[in-house]
C-alpha positions as YAML, in Angstrom:
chain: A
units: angstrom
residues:
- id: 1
  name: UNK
  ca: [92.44, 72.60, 113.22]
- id: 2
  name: UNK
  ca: [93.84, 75.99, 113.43]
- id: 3
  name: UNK
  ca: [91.21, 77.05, 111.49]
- id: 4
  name: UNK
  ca: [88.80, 76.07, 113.93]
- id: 5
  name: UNK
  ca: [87.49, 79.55, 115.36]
- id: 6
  name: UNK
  ca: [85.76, 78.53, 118.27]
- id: 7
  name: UNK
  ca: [83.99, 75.31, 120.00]
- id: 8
  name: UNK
  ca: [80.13, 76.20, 119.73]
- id: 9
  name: UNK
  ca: [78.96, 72.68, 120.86]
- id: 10
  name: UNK
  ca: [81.37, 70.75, 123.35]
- id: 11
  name: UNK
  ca: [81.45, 66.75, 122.64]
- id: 12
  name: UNK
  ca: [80.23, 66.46, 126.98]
- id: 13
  name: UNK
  ca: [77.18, 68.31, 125.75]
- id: 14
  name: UNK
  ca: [76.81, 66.01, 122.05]
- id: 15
  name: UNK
  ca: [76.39, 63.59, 124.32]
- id: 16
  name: UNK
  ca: [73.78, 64.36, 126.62]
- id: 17
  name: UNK
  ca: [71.59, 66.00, 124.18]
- id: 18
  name: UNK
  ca: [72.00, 62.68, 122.17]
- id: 19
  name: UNK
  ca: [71.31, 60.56, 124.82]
- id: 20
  name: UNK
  ca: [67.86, 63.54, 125.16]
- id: 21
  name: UNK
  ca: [66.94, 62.69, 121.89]
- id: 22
  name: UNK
  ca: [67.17, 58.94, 122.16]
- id: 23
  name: UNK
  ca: [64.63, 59.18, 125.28]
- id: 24
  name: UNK
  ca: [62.29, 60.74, 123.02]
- id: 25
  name: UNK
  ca: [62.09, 58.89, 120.19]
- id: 26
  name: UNK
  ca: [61.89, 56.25, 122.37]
- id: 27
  name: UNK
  ca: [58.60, 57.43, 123.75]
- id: 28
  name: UNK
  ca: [57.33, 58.42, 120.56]
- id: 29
  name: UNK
  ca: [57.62, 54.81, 118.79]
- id: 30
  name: UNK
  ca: [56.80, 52.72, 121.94]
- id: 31
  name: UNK
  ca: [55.54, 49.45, 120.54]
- id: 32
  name: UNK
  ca: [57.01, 50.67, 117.05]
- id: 33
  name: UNK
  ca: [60.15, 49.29, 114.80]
- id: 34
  name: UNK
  ca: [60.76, 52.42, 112.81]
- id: 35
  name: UNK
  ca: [63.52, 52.70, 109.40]
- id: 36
  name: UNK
  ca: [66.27, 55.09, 110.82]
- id: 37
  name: UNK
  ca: [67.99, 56.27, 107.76]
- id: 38
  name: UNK
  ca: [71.17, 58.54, 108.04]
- id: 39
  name: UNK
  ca: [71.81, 61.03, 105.23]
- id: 40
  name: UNK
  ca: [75.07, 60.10, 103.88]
- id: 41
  name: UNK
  ca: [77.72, 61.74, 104.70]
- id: 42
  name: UNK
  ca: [77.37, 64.58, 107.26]
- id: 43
  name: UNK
  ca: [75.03, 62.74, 109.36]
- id: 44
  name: UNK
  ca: [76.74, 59.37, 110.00]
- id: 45
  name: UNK
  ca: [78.48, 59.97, 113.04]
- id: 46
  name: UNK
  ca: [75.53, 61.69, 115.11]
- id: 47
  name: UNK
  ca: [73.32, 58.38, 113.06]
- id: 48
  name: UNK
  ca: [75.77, 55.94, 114.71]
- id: 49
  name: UNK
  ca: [75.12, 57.78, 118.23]
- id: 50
  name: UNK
  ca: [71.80, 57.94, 118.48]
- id: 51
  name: UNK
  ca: [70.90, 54.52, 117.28]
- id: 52
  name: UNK
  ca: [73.01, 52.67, 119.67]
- id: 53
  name: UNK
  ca: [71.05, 54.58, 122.45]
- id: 54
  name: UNK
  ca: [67.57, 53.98, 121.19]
- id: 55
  name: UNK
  ca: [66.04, 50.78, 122.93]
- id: 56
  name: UNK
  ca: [64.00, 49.99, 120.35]
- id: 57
  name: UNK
  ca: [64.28, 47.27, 117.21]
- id: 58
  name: UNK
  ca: [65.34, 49.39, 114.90]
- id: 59
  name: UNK
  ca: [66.06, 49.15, 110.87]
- id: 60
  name: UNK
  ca: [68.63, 50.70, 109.31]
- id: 61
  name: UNK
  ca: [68.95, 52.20, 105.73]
- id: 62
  name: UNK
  ca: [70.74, 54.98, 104.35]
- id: 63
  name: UNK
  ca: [70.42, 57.46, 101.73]
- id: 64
  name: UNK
  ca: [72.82, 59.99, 99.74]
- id: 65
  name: UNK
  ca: [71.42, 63.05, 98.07]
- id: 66
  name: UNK
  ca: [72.79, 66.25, 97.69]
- id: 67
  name: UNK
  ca: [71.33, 70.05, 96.57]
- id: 68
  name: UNK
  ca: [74.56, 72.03, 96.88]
- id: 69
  name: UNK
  ca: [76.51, 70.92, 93.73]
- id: 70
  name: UNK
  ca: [79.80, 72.62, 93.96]
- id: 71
  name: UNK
  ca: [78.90, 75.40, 96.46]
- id: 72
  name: UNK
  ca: [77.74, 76.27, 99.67]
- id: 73
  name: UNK
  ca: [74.49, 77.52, 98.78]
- id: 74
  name: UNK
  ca: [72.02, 74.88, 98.56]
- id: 75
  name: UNK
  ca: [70.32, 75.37, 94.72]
- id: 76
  name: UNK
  ca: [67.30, 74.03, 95.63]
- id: 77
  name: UNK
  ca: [67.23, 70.67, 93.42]
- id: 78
  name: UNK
  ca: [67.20, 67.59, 95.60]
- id: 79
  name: UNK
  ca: [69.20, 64.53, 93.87]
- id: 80
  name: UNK
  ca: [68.80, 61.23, 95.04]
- id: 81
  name: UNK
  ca: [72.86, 59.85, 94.36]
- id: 82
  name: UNK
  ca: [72.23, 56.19, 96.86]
- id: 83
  name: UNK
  ca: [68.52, 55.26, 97.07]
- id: 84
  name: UNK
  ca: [66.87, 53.28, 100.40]
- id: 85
  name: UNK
  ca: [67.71, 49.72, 99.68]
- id: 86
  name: UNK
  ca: [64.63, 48.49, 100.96]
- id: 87
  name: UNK
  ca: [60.56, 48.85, 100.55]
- id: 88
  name: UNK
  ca: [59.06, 51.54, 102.99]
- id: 89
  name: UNK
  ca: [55.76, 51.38, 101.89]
- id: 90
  name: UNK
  ca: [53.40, 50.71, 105.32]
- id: 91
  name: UNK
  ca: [56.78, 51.70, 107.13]
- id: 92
  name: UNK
  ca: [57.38, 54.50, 109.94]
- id: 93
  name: UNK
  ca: [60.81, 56.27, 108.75]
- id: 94
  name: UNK
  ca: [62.69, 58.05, 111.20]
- id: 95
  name: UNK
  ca: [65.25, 60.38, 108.51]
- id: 96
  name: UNK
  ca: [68.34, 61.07, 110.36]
- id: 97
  name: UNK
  ca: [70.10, 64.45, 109.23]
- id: 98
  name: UNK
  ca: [72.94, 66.62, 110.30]
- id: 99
  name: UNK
  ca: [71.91, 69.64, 109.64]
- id: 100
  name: UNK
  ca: [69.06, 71.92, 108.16]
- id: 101
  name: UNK
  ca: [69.55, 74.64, 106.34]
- id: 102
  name: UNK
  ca: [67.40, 76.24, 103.54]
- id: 103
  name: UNK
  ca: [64.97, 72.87, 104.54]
- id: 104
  name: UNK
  ca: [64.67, 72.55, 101.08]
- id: 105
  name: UNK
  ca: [66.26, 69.16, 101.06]
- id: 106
  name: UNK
  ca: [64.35, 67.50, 104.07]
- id: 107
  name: UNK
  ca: [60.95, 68.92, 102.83]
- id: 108
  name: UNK
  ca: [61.44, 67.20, 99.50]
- id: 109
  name: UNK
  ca: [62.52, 63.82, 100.92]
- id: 110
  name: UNK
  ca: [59.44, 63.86, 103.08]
- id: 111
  name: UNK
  ca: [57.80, 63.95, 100.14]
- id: 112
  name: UNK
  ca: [59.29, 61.82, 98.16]
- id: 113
  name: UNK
  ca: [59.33, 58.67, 101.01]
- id: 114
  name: UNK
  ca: [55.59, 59.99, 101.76]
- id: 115
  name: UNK
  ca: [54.64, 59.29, 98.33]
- id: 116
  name: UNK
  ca: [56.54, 55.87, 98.17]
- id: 117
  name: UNK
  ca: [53.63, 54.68, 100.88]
- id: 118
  name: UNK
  ca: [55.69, 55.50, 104.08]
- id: 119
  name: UNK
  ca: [53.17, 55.13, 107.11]
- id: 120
  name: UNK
  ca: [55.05, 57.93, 108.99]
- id: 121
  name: UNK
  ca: [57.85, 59.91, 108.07]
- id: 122
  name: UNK
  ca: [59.97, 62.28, 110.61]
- id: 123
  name: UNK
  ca: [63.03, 64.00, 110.64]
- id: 124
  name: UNK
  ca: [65.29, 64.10, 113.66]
- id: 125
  name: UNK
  ca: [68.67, 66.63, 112.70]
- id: 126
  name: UNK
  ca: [71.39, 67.31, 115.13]
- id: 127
  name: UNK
  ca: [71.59, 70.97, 114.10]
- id: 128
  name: UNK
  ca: [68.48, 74.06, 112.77]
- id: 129
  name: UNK
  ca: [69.53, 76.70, 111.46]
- id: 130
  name: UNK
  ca: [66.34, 78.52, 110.74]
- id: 131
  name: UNK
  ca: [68.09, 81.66, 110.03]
- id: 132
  name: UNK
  ca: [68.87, 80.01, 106.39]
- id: 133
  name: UNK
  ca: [65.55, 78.40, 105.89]
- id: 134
  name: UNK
  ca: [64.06, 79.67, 102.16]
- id: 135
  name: UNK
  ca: [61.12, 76.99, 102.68]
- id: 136
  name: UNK
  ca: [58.37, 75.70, 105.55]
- id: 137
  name: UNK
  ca: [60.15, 73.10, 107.36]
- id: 138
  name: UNK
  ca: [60.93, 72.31, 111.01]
- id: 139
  name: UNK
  ca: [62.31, 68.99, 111.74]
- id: 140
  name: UNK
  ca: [60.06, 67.01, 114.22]
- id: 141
  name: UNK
  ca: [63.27, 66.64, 116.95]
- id: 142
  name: UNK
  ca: [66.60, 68.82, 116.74]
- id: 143
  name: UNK
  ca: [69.40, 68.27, 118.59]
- id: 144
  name: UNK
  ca: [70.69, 72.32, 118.54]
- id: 145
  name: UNK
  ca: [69.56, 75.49, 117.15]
- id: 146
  name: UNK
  ca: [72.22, 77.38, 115.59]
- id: 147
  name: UNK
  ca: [73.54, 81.13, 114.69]
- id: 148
  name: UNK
  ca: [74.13, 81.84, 111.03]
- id: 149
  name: UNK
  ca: [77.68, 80.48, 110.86]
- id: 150
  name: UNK
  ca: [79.99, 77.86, 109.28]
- id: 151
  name: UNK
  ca: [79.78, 75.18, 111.43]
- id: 152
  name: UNK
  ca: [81.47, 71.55, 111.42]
- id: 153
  name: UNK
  ca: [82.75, 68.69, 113.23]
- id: 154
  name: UNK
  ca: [80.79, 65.82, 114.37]
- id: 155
  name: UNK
  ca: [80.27, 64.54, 110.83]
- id: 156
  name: UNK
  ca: [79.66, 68.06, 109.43]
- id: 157
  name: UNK
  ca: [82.73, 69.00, 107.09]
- id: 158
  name: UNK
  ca: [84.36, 72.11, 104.75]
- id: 159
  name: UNK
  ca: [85.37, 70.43, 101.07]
- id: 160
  name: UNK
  ca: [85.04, 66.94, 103.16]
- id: 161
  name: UNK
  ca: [87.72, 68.41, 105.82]
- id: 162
  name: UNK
  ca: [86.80, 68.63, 109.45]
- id: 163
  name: UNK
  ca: [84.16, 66.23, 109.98]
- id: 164
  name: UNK
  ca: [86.11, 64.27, 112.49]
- id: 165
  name: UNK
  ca: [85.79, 66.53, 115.20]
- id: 166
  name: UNK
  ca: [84.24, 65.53, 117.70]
- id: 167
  name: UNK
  ca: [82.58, 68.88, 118.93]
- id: 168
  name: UNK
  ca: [80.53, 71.28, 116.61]
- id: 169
  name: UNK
  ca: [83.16, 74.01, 115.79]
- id: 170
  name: UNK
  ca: [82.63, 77.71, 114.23]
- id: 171
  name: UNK
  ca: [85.24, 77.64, 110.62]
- id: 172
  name: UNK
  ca: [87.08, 80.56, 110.08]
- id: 173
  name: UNK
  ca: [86.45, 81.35, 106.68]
- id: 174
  name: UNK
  ca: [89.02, 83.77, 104.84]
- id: 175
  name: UNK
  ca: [87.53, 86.22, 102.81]
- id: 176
  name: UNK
  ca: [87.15, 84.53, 99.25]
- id: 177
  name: UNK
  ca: [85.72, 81.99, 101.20]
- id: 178
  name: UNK
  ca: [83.31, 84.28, 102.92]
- id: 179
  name: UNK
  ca: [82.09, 85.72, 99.93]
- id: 180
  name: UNK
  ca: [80.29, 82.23, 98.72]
- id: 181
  name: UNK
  ca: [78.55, 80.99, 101.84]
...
């Protein structure tokens, strides 16, 4: 953890602004039992949050995809590596992600789960970071806007490190390090 910078987002304030969110989904899908589906990994632990606050009868799914490869960049080609197990055709989908970036990803899984028949499909992300966006995307509820900096904890990692924190922290990158993100 000595790597850790600073604290951007404390885990007192994760937790109100999750609770925040909750209350408006809540409002949104009155009457409604939407498909919550986490991204897989990063967004797990803010996915686990939020559900168990949302008084609603839920469904859960997940999905895995990934558009970095090896780097930090994304490359712009979404691949789907863990599908939705289930049908969403008819279905209001509520995709749960922990961070956008170049929006490249979430715009293409819209998309793609739009295509497949979805009724509605939304994206809620804990973190925006527009300052990285390369494509027209805003996510329909965001936890926190972000400066243009390495960020994890709270399910968001460095080479799978970190993502037990349970605060958003600012990674001090050394300078070979720097040079790729």
């Amino acid at each position: 953890m000595e790597r850790i910078k600073s604290v951007l987002i404390s885990q007192e304030k994760i937790a109100m602004r999750v609770e925040e969110l909750a209350r408006q989904i809540e409002l949104d899908y009155n009457g409604k039992s939407p498909v919550v589906v986490a991204i897989l990994k990063g967004a797990i632990i803010f996915y686990g949050d939020l559900v168990r606050k949302i008084n609603l009868p839920l469904r859960f799914d997940t999905m895995s995809v990934s558009s970095y490869g090896c780097g930090t960049v994304s490359s712009g080609n979404v691949k789907i590596n863990k599908d939705l197990t289930k049908d969403i055709d008819g279905e209001d989908v509520i995709l749960i992600e922990d961070i956008i970036d170049s929006g490249n990803t979430m715009k293409a899984l819209v998309s793609l789960l739009a295509h497949r028949g979805a009724k509605s499909v939304k994206v809620c992300s804990f973190l925006d970071k527009p300052s990285r966006r390369t494509t027209d995307f805003k996510a329909d509820y965001i936890g926190y806007t972000v400066p243009d900096e390495f960020v994890v904890g709270y399910g968001l990692d460095y080479d799978e490190k970190y993502r037990n924190l349970p605060y958003i922290g600012i990674l001090q990158l050394d300078n070979d390090e720097a040079k790729i993100v």
